[in-house]
Short mmCIF file of C-alpha atoms in Angstrom, two decimals:
data_model
loop_
_atom_site.label_atom_id
_atom_site.label_comp_id
_atom_site.label_asym_id
_atom_site.label_seq_id
_atom_site.Cartn_x
_atom_site.Cartn_y
_atom_site.Cartn_z
CA UNK A 1 73.56 79.70 221.53
CA UNK A 2 73.99 83.29 223.38
CA UNK A 3 71.67 84.53 225.52
CA UNK A 4 71.60 89.14 225.87
CA UNK A 5 69.65 90.84 228.44
CA UNK A 6 70.09 94.54 227.88
CA UNK A 7 68.20 96.47 230.52
CA UNK A 8 67.80 100.27 232.28
CA UNK A 9 65.21 102.66 232.45
CA UNK A 10 62.13 103.38 230.12
CA UNK A 11 63.26 105.65 226.92
CA UNK A 12 67.14 104.86 227.04
CA UNK A 13 67.03 102.70 223.85
CA UNK A 14 67.04 98.76 225.46
CA UNK A 15 64.19 97.89 223.11
CA UNK A 16 66.06 99.03 220.39
CA UNK A 17 69.40 98.93 220.99
CA UNK A 18 67.77 94.89 221.59
CA UNK A 19 65.96 95.08 218.08
CA UNK A 20 69.75 95.88 216.19
CA UNK A 21 70.86 92.35 217.60
CA UNK A 22 68.17 90.75 216.90
CA UNK A 23 67.27 92.02 213.51
CA UNK A 24 70.67 91.25 212.72
CA UNK A 25 70.78 88.10 214.24
CA UNK A 26 68.47 86.59 211.88
CA UNK A 27 70.02 88.93 208.65
CA UNK A 28 73.20 86.08 209.47
CA UNK A 29 70.77 83.59 208.98
CA UNK A 30 70.10 82.59 212.77
CA UNK A 31 67.10 81.98 215.26
CA UNK A 32 66.67 84.64 217.20
CA UNK A 33 64.02 85.82 219.79
CA UNK A 34 63.14 89.35 220.88
CA UNK A 35 61.43 89.35 223.48
CA UNK A 36 60.45 92.97 226.16
CA UNK A 37 59.64 94.20 229.33
CA UNK A 38 56.51 95.55 229.05
CA UNK A 39 53.31 97.78 230.79
CA UNK A 40 54.33 99.70 234.02
CA UNK A 41 57.89 98.88 233.00
CA UNK A 42 58.37 101.08 230.54
CA UNK A 43 57.85 104.42 232.03
CA UNK A 44 60.29 105.61 234.12
CA UNK A 45 61.29 102.38 235.72
CA UNK A 46 63.47 100.05 234.50
CA UNK A 47 63.24 97.86 230.47
CA UNK A 48 64.40 95.00 229.52
CA UNK A 49 64.48 93.26 226.69
CA UNK A 50 65.98 89.18 226.48
CA UNK A 51 67.67 88.72 222.79
CA UNK A 52 68.58 85.25 221.82
CA UNK A 53 70.78 84.14 218.99
CA UNK A 54 71.45 80.54 217.69
CA UNK A 55 71.96 77.96 215.36
CA UNK A 56 68.74 75.39 216.46
CA UNK A 57 64.99 76.17 217.47
CA UNK A 58 64.68 78.49 219.97
CA UNK A 59 62.22 77.02 223.37
CA UNK A 60 61.86 79.37 226.31
CA UNK A 61 62.46 82.84 224.91
CA UNK A 62 62.77 84.42 228.07
CA UNK A 63 66.34 84.07 230.15
CA UNK A 64 67.55 82.82 233.28
CA UNK A 65 70.72 83.25 232.69
CA UNK A 66 72.73 85.56 230.60
CA UNK A 67 75.90 85.36 228.67
CA UNK A 68 75.83 88.96 227.91
CA UNK A 69 74.21 91.72 230.38
CA UNK A 70 73.35 95.21 229.63
CA UNK A 71 72.80 96.94 232.16
CA UNK A 72 72.22 100.59 231.67
CA UNK A 73 70.96 101.92 235.03
CA UNK A 74 71.78 100.59 238.64
CA UNK A 75 68.37 99.14 239.47
CA UNK A 76 68.85 97.03 236.34
CA UNK A 77 72.42 96.25 237.94
CA UNK A 78 71.17 95.09 240.71
CA UNK A 79 68.01 93.11 239.43
CA UNK A 80 70.74 91.18 236.71
CA UNK A 81 73.92 91.22 238.02
CA UNK A 82 73.93 88.03 239.28
CA UNK A 83 71.60 85.96 237.45
CA UNK A 84 74.90 86.34 234.41
CA UNK A 85 76.39 83.19 234.44
CA UNK A 86 79.91 81.70 235.12
CA UNK A 87 82.47 82.99 232.48
CA UNK A 88 79.67 84.77 230.87
CA UNK A 89 80.42 89.02 230.65
CA UNK A 90 78.93 91.89 232.37
CA UNK A 91 78.54 95.80 230.00
CA UNK A 92 77.79 98.56 232.40
CA UNK A 93 77.35 102.21 232.17
CA UNK A 94 79.72 103.22 234.16
CA UNK A 95 78.68 107.23 233.82
CA UNK A 96 75.02 106.04 235.19
CA UNK A 97 75.89 103.19 238.05
CA UNK A 98 78.65 104.66 240.94
CA UNK A 99 79.34 100.99 241.90
CA UNK A 100 80.82 98.06 240.64
CA UNK A 101 78.86 94.98 239.68
CA UNK A 102 78.38 92.22 241.90
CA UNK A 103 79.50 89.05 240.21
CA UNK A 104 82.66 87.25 240.79
CA UNK A 105 82.55 84.52 237.57
CA UNK A 106 81.81 86.93 234.62
CA UNK A 107 83.76 89.28 233.23
CA UNK A 108 82.64 93.29 234.01
CA UNK A 109 83.56 96.06 231.55
CA UNK A 110 82.11 99.69 232.35
CA UNK A 111 82.47 101.80 229.81
CA UNK A 112 81.08 105.83 230.43
CA UNK A 113 78.80 105.16 227.55
CA UNK A 114 76.47 107.71 228.53
CA UNK A 115 79.50 110.19 228.89
CA UNK A 116 80.68 109.38 225.32
CA UNK A 117 77.67 110.27 224.02
CA UNK A 118 77.16 113.24 225.23
CA UNK A 119 80.74 114.22 223.73
CA UNK A 120 79.46 112.73 220.60
CA UNK A 121 76.72 115.06 220.77
CA UNK A 122 73.97 111.62 220.74
CA UNK A 123 73.14 112.22 223.84
CA UNK A 124 69.68 109.97 223.93
CA UNK A 125 72.87 107.43 222.43
CA UNK A 126 74.44 105.65 225.75
CA UNK A 127 72.73 102.10 223.86
CA UNK A 128 74.41 102.70 220.66
CA UNK A 129 77.79 103.21 222.58
CA UNK A 130 77.28 100.02 225.24
CA UNK A 131 77.43 97.54 221.61
CA UNK A 132 80.42 99.28 220.44
CA UNK A 133 82.17 97.45 223.16
CA UNK A 134 79.17 93.90 223.08
CA UNK A 135 81.16 93.39 219.56
CA UNK A 136 84.40 94.49 220.48
CA UNK A 137 84.08 91.81 223.16
CA UNK A 138 82.31 88.76 222.72
CA UNK A 139 82.23 87.77 219.08
CA UNK A 140 78.48 87.25 218.68
CA UNK A 141 78.00 89.64 215.63
CA UNK A 142 80.57 91.76 213.58
CA UNK A 143 79.87 95.63 213.11
CA UNK A 144 78.73 95.58 209.55
CA UNK A 145 76.04 92.37 209.96
CA UNK A 146 74.53 94.97 213.16
CA UNK A 147 74.47 98.60 210.35
CA UNK A 148 73.40 96.20 207.58
CA UNK A 149 70.28 95.49 210.03
CA UNK A 150 70.97 99.69 211.52
CA UNK A 151 70.01 100.97 207.46
CA UNK A 152 66.76 98.12 208.22
CA UNK A 153 65.17 99.14 211.18
CA UNK A 154 65.69 102.92 210.84
CA UNK A 155 62.47 104.34 209.35
CA UNK A 156 63.73 106.02 206.12
CA UNK A 157 62.59 109.64 208.04
CA UNK A 158 65.38 108.72 210.48
CA UNK A 159 68.27 107.75 208.18
CA UNK A 160 69.80 110.75 209.09
CA UNK A 161 70.42 109.38 212.12
CA UNK A 162 72.35 106.16 210.99
CA UNK A 163 76.01 106.76 210.42
CA UNK A 164 75.36 109.29 214.26
CA UNK A 165 74.65 106.43 215.52
CA UNK A 166 77.81 104.53 213.51
CA UNK A 167 78.91 106.77 215.30
CA UNK A 168 78.69 105.78 218.31
CA UNK A 169 78.89 102.44 218.12
CA UNK A 170 82.71 102.50 216.45
CA UNK A 171 82.99 105.07 220.05
CA UNK A 172 82.13 101.98 221.65
CA UNK A 173 83.75 99.71 220.20
CA UNK A 174 87.02 101.59 219.93
CA UNK A 175 87.20 102.34 223.62
CA UNK A 176 89.68 101.33 226.22
CA UNK A 177 88.96 101.82 229.76
CA UNK B 1 58.87 82.19 199.58
CA UNK B 2 58.57 85.56 200.52
CA UNK B 3 61.31 87.67 202.72
CA UNK B 4 62.35 86.89 206.05
CA UNK B 5 61.03 89.64 208.19
CA UNK B 6 61.57 90.60 212.57
CA UNK B 7 58.46 91.72 214.03
CA UNK B 8 56.15 91.27 216.76
CA UNK B 9 54.04 89.24 217.45
CA UNK B 10 50.57 91.51 217.32
CA UNK B 11 51.79 92.81 214.31
CA UNK B 12 52.04 90.54 212.57
CA UNK B 13 48.86 88.64 213.68
CA UNK B 14 47.66 91.92 211.70
CA UNK B 15 49.56 91.13 208.43
CA UNK B 16 48.27 87.26 208.76
CA UNK B 17 44.89 88.68 208.84
CA UNK B 18 45.19 90.63 206.01
CA UNK B 19 46.50 88.88 203.72
CA UNK B 20 44.23 85.86 204.40
CA UNK B 21 42.19 88.16 202.91
CA UNK B 22 40.44 90.14 206.19
CA UNK B 23 39.39 93.44 205.21
CA UNK B 24 37.79 93.92 208.04
CA UNK B 25 38.61 94.82 211.91
CA UNK B 26 36.24 96.11 214.84
CA UNK B 27 38.14 96.60 217.76
CA UNK B 28 38.54 98.36 221.05
CA UNK B 29 42.55 98.41 222.19
CA UNK B 30 43.56 96.90 225.26
CA UNK B 31 46.90 96.18 226.77
CA UNK B 32 48.58 93.56 226.10
CA UNK B 33 47.31 93.91 221.55
CA UNK B 34 46.91 97.43 221.33
CA UNK B 35 48.81 96.52 218.31
CA UNK B 36 46.58 94.85 216.36
CA UNK B 37 44.78 97.93 216.97
CA UNK B 38 47.42 100.22 215.86
CA UNK B 39 48.43 98.10 213.09
CA UNK B 40 45.09 97.60 211.49
CA UNK B 41 43.85 100.60 211.26
CA UNK B 42 47.43 102.38 209.36
CA UNK B 43 47.29 98.81 207.25
CA UNK B 44 43.76 98.64 206.37
CA UNK B 45 43.14 101.20 204.66
CA UNK B 46 46.30 100.70 202.14
CA UNK B 47 44.15 97.64 201.58
CA UNK B 48 40.59 98.74 200.95
CA UNK B 49 39.47 97.74 204.34
CA UNK B 50 37.65 98.77 207.30
CA UNK B 51 39.40 99.15 210.66
CA UNK B 52 36.49 100.57 213.03
CA UNK B 53 37.34 101.55 217.11
CA UNK B 54 33.24 100.65 218.47
CA UNK B 55 32.63 101.90 221.58
CA UNK B 56 33.63 99.30 223.81
CA UNK B 57 34.21 95.69 223.21
CA UNK B 58 29.81 94.80 223.22
CA UNK B 59 29.54 97.40 219.90
CA UNK B 60 32.78 95.84 218.04
CA UNK B 61 31.71 91.59 218.67
CA UNK B 62 28.14 92.50 217.60
CA UNK B 63 29.89 94.53 214.06
CA UNK B 64 31.75 91.12 214.05
CA UNK B 65 28.13 89.29 213.89
CA UNK B 66 27.14 91.61 211.49
CA UNK B 67 29.44 91.21 208.89
CA UNK B 68 30.11 87.94 209.34
CA UNK B 69 26.29 86.99 208.40
CA UNK B 70 27.23 88.70 205.71
CA UNK B 71 29.87 86.55 204.43
CA UNK B 72 32.92 89.10 204.87
CA UNK B 73 36.37 88.11 206.46
CA UNK B 74 36.36 89.73 209.59
CA UNK B 75 37.78 89.49 212.87
CA UNK B 76 38.04 91.01 216.55
CA UNK B 77 40.58 90.98 219.21
CA UNK B 78 41.59 91.96 222.78
CA UNK B 79 42.62 90.91 225.56
CA UNK B 80 40.73 88.59 228.51
CA UNK B 81 38.54 90.73 230.84
CA UNK B 82 37.41 92.73 226.63
CA UNK B 83 37.31 88.47 225.29
CA UNK B 84 34.84 88.54 228.76
CA UNK B 85 33.25 91.54 228.01
CA UNK B 86 32.76 89.73 223.94
CA UNK B 87 30.79 86.25 225.46
CA UNK B 88 27.08 87.35 224.68
CA UNK B 89 27.91 87.53 220.93
CA UNK B 90 30.37 85.42 220.46
CA UNK B 91 27.42 83.20 222.06
CA UNK B 92 24.92 84.06 219.48
CA UNK B 93 27.76 84.12 215.86
CA UNK B 94 28.11 80.30 217.23
CA UNK B 95 23.82 79.90 217.79
CA UNK B 96 23.67 81.57 213.77
CA UNK B 97 26.52 79.53 212.62
CA UNK B 98 28.40 81.96 211.29
CA UNK B 99 32.62 81.87 210.99
CA UNK B 100 34.80 85.03 211.59
CA UNK B 101 37.83 85.68 214.17
CA UNK B 102 38.59 86.56 217.79
CA UNK B 103 41.35 86.94 218.41
CA UNK B 104 42.90 86.88 222.74
CA UNK B 105 45.83 88.02 223.52
CA UNK B 106 45.74 86.57 227.44
CA UNK B 107 46.66 88.49 230.55
CA UNK B 108 46.23 87.57 234.63
CA UNK B 109 43.33 87.52 235.59
CA UNK B 110 40.36 87.07 237.40
CA UNK B 111 38.82 90.63 236.79
CA UNK B 112 41.44 93.05 234.82
CA UNK B 113 43.43 91.68 236.57
CA UNK B 114 47.11 92.50 235.48
CA UNK B 115 48.05 93.19 232.15
CA UNK B 116 51.64 90.20 231.79
CA UNK B 117 50.75 87.19 230.26
CA UNK B 118 48.62 84.19 231.01
CA UNK B 119 46.78 81.38 230.63
CA UNK B 120 43.96 81.33 232.72
CA UNK B 121 40.91 82.19 230.39
CA UNK B 122 41.07 78.27 229.07
CA UNK B 123 38.31 77.91 230.53
CA UNK B 124 36.55 80.49 229.53
CA UNK B 125 37.54 79.52 225.36
CA UNK B 126 37.67 75.63 225.75
CA UNK B 127 34.24 75.07 227.55
CA UNK B 128 31.75 77.93 226.38
CA UNK B 129 32.27 81.11 227.82
CA UNK B 130 29.28 82.12 226.34
CA UNK B 131 26.12 80.19 227.10
CA UNK B 132 24.21 77.41 225.18
CA UNK B 133 26.11 74.15 223.99
CA UNK B 134 28.96 75.93 221.33
CA UNK B 135 31.82 75.58 220.31
CA UNK B 136 34.97 78.20 219.71
CA UNK B 137 37.90 75.84 217.87
CA UNK B 138 40.55 77.53 219.87
CA UNK B 139 44.23 77.47 218.49
CA UNK B 140 47.19 77.65 220.56
CA UNK B 141 50.66 78.94 218.41
CA UNK B 142 54.12 78.84 220.23
CA UNK B 143 56.49 80.54 217.87
CA UNK B 144 55.15 84.40 215.89
CA UNK B 145 55.43 81.92 212.51
CA UNK B 146 53.07 79.67 214.06
CA UNK B 147 51.17 82.37 215.21
CA UNK B 148 50.95 84.08 211.43
CA UNK B 149 50.36 80.45 209.44
CA UNK B 150 47.37 79.47 212.30
CA UNK B 151 45.28 82.99 211.76
CA UNK B 152 45.29 82.00 207.53
CA UNK B 153 44.10 78.37 208.75
CA UNK B 154 41.31 79.40 211.16
CA UNK B 155 40.04 81.91 208.73
CA UNK B 156 38.87 78.77 206.50
CA UNK B 157 38.12 75.98 209.63
CA UNK B 158 35.48 79.32 210.20
CA UNK B 159 34.43 79.49 206.37
CA UNK B 160 34.50 75.29 205.88
CA UNK B 161 32.21 74.17 209.09
CA UNK B 162 30.92 77.96 210.60
CA UNK B 163 32.27 78.04 213.20
CA UNK B 164 33.67 80.72 214.96
CA UNK B 165 37.91 80.74 215.61
CA UNK B 166 39.50 81.45 218.78
CA UNK B 167 43.39 82.31 218.10
CA UNK B 168 44.68 82.58 222.23
CA UNK B 169 48.05 83.76 222.49
CA UNK B 170 49.03 86.02 225.74
CA UNK B 171 51.58 88.78 226.50
CA UNK B 172 54.57 87.22 225.53
CA UNK B 173 53.52 85.69 222.42
CA UNK B 174 51.76 88.79 221.07
CA UNK B 175 54.76 92.27 222.64
CA UNK B 176 57.81 89.24 220.86
CA UNK B 177 59.32 90.04 217.59
CA UNK B 178 60.26 86.19 216.08
CA UNK B 179 61.79 86.44 212.15
CA UNK B 180 58.50 85.54 209.60
CA UNK B 181 57.96 85.02 206.62
CA UNK B 182 54.20 84.98 205.45
CA UNK B 183 54.17 82.62 202.60
CA UNK B 184 51.29 81.47 200.50
CA UNK B 185 49.23 79.83 203.13
CA UNK B 186 47.42 75.87 202.29
CA UNK B 187 44.77 76.93 200.46
CA UNK B 188 41.47 74.59 201.57
CA UNK B 189 38.20 73.62 198.98
CA UNK B 190 36.19 76.03 200.81
CA UNK B 191 32.33 75.87 200.75
CA UNK B 192 30.80 78.62 199.02
CA UNK B 193 29.03 80.84 201.59
CA UNK B 194 24.44 80.71 199.91
CA UNK B 195 23.09 81.86 203.21
CA UNK B 196 25.41 84.74 203.33
CA UNK B 197 23.10 88.07 204.07
CA UNK B 198 23.71 90.19 200.53
CA UNK B 199 20.57 90.84 199.26
CA UNK B 200 18.90 88.52 196.98
CA UNK B 201 18.55 91.06 194.02
CA UNK B 202 14.82 89.21 193.58
CA UNK B 203 16.95 85.90 192.43
CA UNK B 204 16.44 83.33 195.42
CA UNK B 205 14.62 83.08 198.46
CA UNK B 206 15.77 84.99 201.59
CA UNK B 207 18.64 84.43 204.03
CA UNK B 208 18.50 84.44 207.42
CA UNK B 209 20.66 85.37 210.05
CA UNK B 210 19.18 83.60 213.12
CA UNK B 211 19.68 83.08 217.07
CA UNK B 212 15.39 82.58 217.85
CA UNK B 213 13.21 79.02 218.24
CA UNK B 214 11.20 79.05 219.72
CA UNK B 215 10.40 75.52 219.55
CA UNK B 216 11.84 73.29 221.35
CA UNK B 217 12.07 70.93 218.67
CA UNK B 218 13.43 73.37 216.16
CA UNK B 219 16.26 74.42 218.77
CA UNK B 220 17.55 70.59 218.82
CA UNK B 221 17.62 69.99 215.23
CA UNK B 222 19.85 72.70 214.29
CA UNK B 223 21.65 71.84 217.91
CA UNK B 224 22.19 68.05 216.49
CA UNK B 225 23.11 69.43 213.09
CA UNK B 226 25.80 71.97 214.39
CA UNK B 227 27.09 68.85 216.49
CA UNK B 228 27.63 66.79 213.72
CA UNK B 229 30.08 69.45 212.65
CA UNK B 230 31.75 69.78 215.95
CA UNK B 231 32.01 65.77 215.64
CA UNK B 232 32.80 66.25 212.65
CA UNK B 233 36.48 69.14 214.19
CA UNK B 234 37.22 66.78 216.21
CA UNK B 235 37.65 63.99 213.91
CA UNK B 236 40.07 65.78 211.33
CA UNK B 237 41.44 68.96 212.52
CA UNK B 238 43.08 68.75 215.97
CA UNK B 239 47.01 69.71 216.04
CA UNK B 240 49.87 68.02 218.39
CA UNK B 241 52.93 68.84 218.92
CA UNK B 242 54.69 65.76 220.37
CA UNK B 243 58.50 65.56 221.68
CA UNK B 244 60.11 62.14 222.48
CA UNK B 245 56.97 60.80 223.85
CA UNK B 246 58.33 57.54 222.94
CA UNK B 247 60.06 56.44 225.62
CA UNK B 248 59.08 58.16 228.50
CA UNK B 249 58.53 58.38 232.23
CA UNK B 250 57.25 61.39 232.25
CA UNK B 251 55.52 62.96 229.91
CA UNK B 252 54.63 67.55 229.66
CA UNK B 253 51.44 68.37 228.41
CA UNK B 254 52.34 72.56 228.02
CA UNK B 255 50.58 75.26 225.48
CA UNK B 256 51.84 78.64 223.65
CA UNK B 257 54.71 79.76 225.08
CA UNK B 258 53.88 77.71 228.31
CA UNK B 259 55.16 75.16 225.92
CA UNK B 260 58.64 76.57 224.49
CA UNK B 261 59.66 76.63 228.58
CA UNK B 262 58.60 73.00 229.24
CA UNK B 263 60.63 71.84 225.77
CA UNK B 264 63.50 73.90 227.57
CA UNK B 265 62.73 72.21 231.00
CA UNK B 266 62.75 68.97 228.84
CA UNK B 267 65.98 69.22 227.77
CA UNK B 268 67.65 70.10 230.83
CA UNK B 269 66.10 66.73 232.48
CA UNK B 270 67.45 65.11 229.68
CA UNK B 271 70.61 66.13 230.09
CA UNK B 272 70.11 65.03 233.52
CA UNK B 273 68.73 61.20 232.76
CA UNK B 274 65.42 62.02 233.42
CA UNK B 275 63.30 60.79 230.87
CA UNK B 276 60.93 63.46 229.57
CA UNK B 277 58.55 63.90 226.59
CA UNK B 278 56.40 66.71 225.68
CA UNK B 279 52.82 67.03 224.44
CA UNK B 280 51.69 70.13 222.51
CA UNK B 281 47.98 71.46 222.38
CA UNK B 282 48.26 73.19 218.63
CA UNK B 283 44.29 73.32 218.53
CA UNK B 284 42.62 73.21 222.22
CA UNK B 285 39.31 72.61 221.35
CA UNK B 286 39.44 70.17 219.57
CA UNK B 287 41.48 68.28 222.61
CA UNK B 288 43.95 66.41 221.02
CA UNK B 289 42.64 63.27 223.17
CA UNK B 290 43.32 60.51 222.19
CA UNK B 291 47.61 61.14 221.59
CA UNK B 292 47.83 62.45 225.60
CA UNK B 293 45.41 58.85 225.88
CA UNK B 294 48.23 56.69 223.71
CA UNK B 295 50.93 58.28 225.92
CA UNK B 296 49.53 56.99 228.68
CA UNK B 297 50.11 53.82 228.00
CA UNK B 298 53.86 54.34 228.21
CA UNK B 299 54.37 56.75 230.79
CA UNK B 300 54.31 56.79 234.00
CA UNK B 301 53.21 59.92 234.62
CA UNK B 302 52.43 63.73 233.56
CA UNK B 303 53.17 66.68 234.72
CA UNK B 304 50.31 69.96 232.84
CA UNK B 305 52.18 73.51 233.79
CA UNK B 306 49.82 76.20 232.27
CA UNK B 307 50.05 80.01 232.60
CA UNK B 308 47.45 79.29 235.49
CA UNK B 309 45.95 77.78 238.03
CA UNK B 310 45.25 73.80 236.18
CA UNK B 311 42.88 74.03 233.81
CA UNK B 312 43.53 72.45 230.67
CA UNK B 313 45.23 69.71 233.36
CA UNK B 314 41.06 68.89 233.81
CA UNK B 315 40.72 67.95 230.28
CA UNK B 316 44.43 66.29 230.16
CA UNK B 317 43.07 63.92 233.52
CA UNK B 318 39.88 63.22 231.13
CA UNK B 319 42.48 61.97 228.36
CA UNK B 320 44.23 59.89 230.57
CA UNK B 321 41.10 58.35 231.70
CA UNK B 322 42.64 57.45 235.34
CA UNK B 323 45.26 55.56 233.69
CA UNK B 324 48.31 57.06 235.57
CA UNK B 325 48.55 60.66 238.21
CA UNK B 326 48.42 63.66 235.55
CA UNK B 327 50.38 66.41 238.55
CA UNK B 328 50.16 69.68 238.21
CA UNK B 329 52.51 73.08 238.31
CA UNK B 330 51.75 76.56 237.23
CA UNK B 331 52.47 79.99 238.06
CA UNK B 332 49.83 82.77 237.65
CA UNK B 333 48.58 86.47 237.56
CA UNK B 334 51.64 87.62 235.49
CA UNK B 335 54.55 84.96 236.15
CA UNK B 336 55.95 83.18 233.77
CA UNK B 337 56.91 79.23 234.98
CA UNK B 338 61.38 79.79 234.61
CA UNK B 339 62.87 76.09 232.89
CA UNK B 340 64.31 75.59 235.98
CA UNK B 341 60.53 75.48 238.47
CA UNK B 342 59.39 73.17 235.82
CA UNK B 343 62.36 71.13 236.00
CA UNK B 344 63.00 70.97 240.11
CA UNK B 345 59.16 69.86 239.61
CA UNK B 346 59.96 66.98 237.01
CA UNK B 347 62.40 65.52 240.18
CA UNK B 348 59.87 65.41 242.49
CA UNK B 349 57.93 63.21 240.30
CA UNK B 350 60.39 60.98 239.41
CA UNK B 351 62.48 61.06 242.89
CA UNK B 352 58.85 59.34 243.59
CA UNK B 353 58.36 56.65 240.58
CA UNK B 354 61.17 55.79 240.73
CA UNK B 355 60.96 54.39 244.41
#
């Protein structure tokens, strides 16, 4: 079972990135759940979602100790960094967060995702850059599986954005500190 | 079997209702179930159905009353404060022996409360809510797939017994996405709606939908006839999931998504060597009294877990009937209990039980 928390400002595409993980998990035959925060949090505060991928039936859909945390802003990092389990992984957007996560027992990955996305002409795809790095550093899903998910979840009207998303995913995957 | 899709609870429930033949939706938006309305407004016109956003919850439930009287498969959906507004209409619908589906995606209360998940409308759902001797059949799904399956079932149960049925979920279930398939629901042999007010065409006596009976004898007879149907529902329609109850010292009782959190807690407890089982009522009314009474023969104690200050726990106590202690743990106001909190509570109780 892999438990992933994604968190950031409302508008950073947290729920969308989480949906790609859940959808790709489903396409590969896993049990999945996607639980979003909702309400006033979504407007400017921290949006988060809990994604679980499992080979077995998923009991609690909310996560106490994530295996993976993806944090796109500082309040989100502060909220979840200590919950990440020992041996878990924290991915944080170092172009938005100017301090190192506080968790000695987790593996830390700093990715300047917002800067990378902007350099590719995709100001709002830091979420996808981050996802690329997660795919690289964990065996949760492959690039092809996320691509399949995007083909299914991006509406027909916006399919022209698929390649830009894939470019950002690849850039995150290839990024080395 | 149809293709697996990833859907939000609220949208999946709306789609399941349409696939179950519901073509009329009357509602008024409220968080956390607004997606039901949004989905219906998009989909109903595609299937020649009708979506109507009423001017209020009171109007919506009375539109449901009218449509149900004409024999249509009809539903409304809301969340806690909105469901309170609908209570008068629900009582009238029950009194008129009409089937319909009312969905409550519960949020924290009382009053306007909050918008985060809760289970504090249990009393309202199973003990009346409106006035008079009546029951709703209350279904409490724990996953998006079960929500889909129970939506079809809800319409059938309503038609079978001529009663309003409620699906009670919470903000988590409404908002979360899980993979689902829309299978072919099992078909029941449903009675024809000979009572529906569809026009006589000068061929039959007119049907009347009414809840006013000024002669006490007449009203009592009608209520007693309805009570027989309630008894049949209690006999035939109880749904419950039991997990590792046989050897359990402590039996958790929880419903909806809370039951899934309890399941995780039970797994942690088992790993720590505690003998813990789980009873998950899927129907809150009729309540799985027999199964709980049965468990009371072997278990040392019960722990009911709810997102409320303790409501279902009263029905658990009635079912256990003093045979064993029944404890309660709950969070409310929109706070969701964690598995660790539940484990801690069980440790306290089993520590005591072993002394």
